[in-house]
Amino acid sequence: MTVTGFARIRICCEDLFQAINDYTRLLGVAPYWSGQYRWLEDSGRLLDYGAVAWFYLENTRIELYDSSRENAGQGISGVVLAVDDLSTVNKAEDMIATQCHYSDSNSSCVEDRLLCVPTEHEAFEVSLVAGEGHDDAALKTGDIARVDHLVLYSRDGDACIERFGETGMGLRLALDKTVPEWGGRMLFFRTGKLTLEVIVPNESMSRPDFFWGIAYQTGLLDGCLKRLDEAGVAMSESREGRKPGTRVATVKSCDLGVPTLLIEPQVMSTGD
């Protein structure tokens, strides 16, 4: 099995209609697809979990869904990792093979094959998915074209290396560094042109592991900030990023309760 990227980042919303409106203003594009989410159990029973909306970016999808059926608040609830061949996954007894159906208003249906991967940390969910049924190459994005990184807070960095690294899901560990002034130990796992940033804080965590925040890339930050201001999205002033040559700004509204950062990447010189 090879993990080829992040198929979806799932965000739980208290008011899906408002969340779609907020993210349309933030990303500058309407959702590419919205419809009903249905989960087919091994018993053959089809469960209806309500409406979802997908925003397509260059390297992943943002999936918004209603939290009312889960009695949960807003926030990043989990990720779905894309794999090259689901049949090669060594299924443990407690892994659950399922089918996921998404039906739109025109009665068309998208079907995913999912394998739910158990974790020792109960607060976050990681699922593997093969096949989506859409041609992402034909999609257009706004001035926020991709996710730069996703942030996960963890109590145990070594356990994350075992879970996500080469001996686990096969994500490349690009950085393992302790920087106390930045909060603690930092692990960067990379796949599909997206980084999973794991932070193990200096002080011990009293809660289970959880997804905390998200950072989006934009090619021209000043132009993006102008558009966001006109759309009524509150933003911080731009500032230098931690990585030399980058500029960043913090989203202050329309963020669905998720700490959100915009990043203008470093411009690489091509020479004469």
Coordinates of N, CA, C and O in Angstrom, one line a residue, residues 18-19 21-23 25-26 231-234 251-257 260:
Q18 N -24.6 28.0 6.8 CA -23.7 29.1 7.1 C -22.3 28.8 6.9 O -21.5 29.6 6.4
A19 N -21.9 27.5 7.2 CA -20.5 27.1 6.9 C -20.2 27.2 5.4 O -19.1 27.6 5.0
N21 N -21.6 29.1 3.2 CA -21.5 30.5 2.9 C -20.1 31.1 3.3 O -19.5 31.9 2.6
D22 N -19.7 30.8 4.6 CA -18.4 31.3 5.1 C -17.2 30.8 4.3 O -16.3 31.6 3.9
Y23 N -17.2 29.5 3.9 CA -16.1 29.0 3.2 C -16.1 29.4 1.7 O -15.0 29.5 1.1
R25 N -16.9 32.4 0.8 CA -16.3 33.8 1.0 C -14.8 33.6 1.2 O -14.0 34.4 0.6
L26 N -14.4 32.7 2.0 CA -13.0 32.5 2.4 C -12.2 32.0 1.1 O -11.1 32.6 0.8
A231 N -15.0 40.9 0.6 CA -16.0 39.8 0.9 C -16.4 39.9 2.4 O -17.3 39.1 2.8
G232 N -15.8 40.8 3.2 CA -16.2 40.9 4.6 C -15.6 39.9 5.5 O -16.1 39.6 6.6
V233 N -14.5 39.3 5.1 CA -13.8 38.3 5.9 C -12.7 39.1 6.7 O -11.8 39.8 6.1
A234 N -12.8 39.0 8.0 CA -11.8 39.7 8.9 C -10.5 39.0 8.9 O -10.4 37.8 9.0
V251 N -6.6 34.3 9.6 CA -8.0 34.5 9.3 C -8.8 34.7 10.7 O -8.6 34.0 11.6
K252 N -9.6 35.8 10.7 CA -10.3 36.2 12.0 C -11.8 35.9 11.9 O -12.4 36.0 13.0
S253 N -12.3 35.5 10.8 CA -13.7 35.2 10.7 C -13.9 34.2 9.6 O -13.0 33.9 8.8
C254 N -15.1 33.6 9.4 CA -15.4 32.6 8.4 C -14.5 31.4 8.4 O -14.2 30.8 7.4
D255 N -14.0 31.1 9.6 CA -13.0 30.0 9.7 C -13.6 28.7 10.3 O -12.9 27.8 10.6
L256 N -14.9 28.7 10.6 CA -15.6 27.6 11.2 C -15.0 27.1 12.5 O -15.1 25.9 12.9
G257 N -14.4 28.1 13.3 CA -13.9 27.7 14.5 C -12.5 27.0 14.5 O -12.0 26.6 15.5
T260 N -6.9 29.3 11.4 CA -6.6 29.3 10.0 C -5.6 30.3 9.6 O -5.7 31.5 10.0

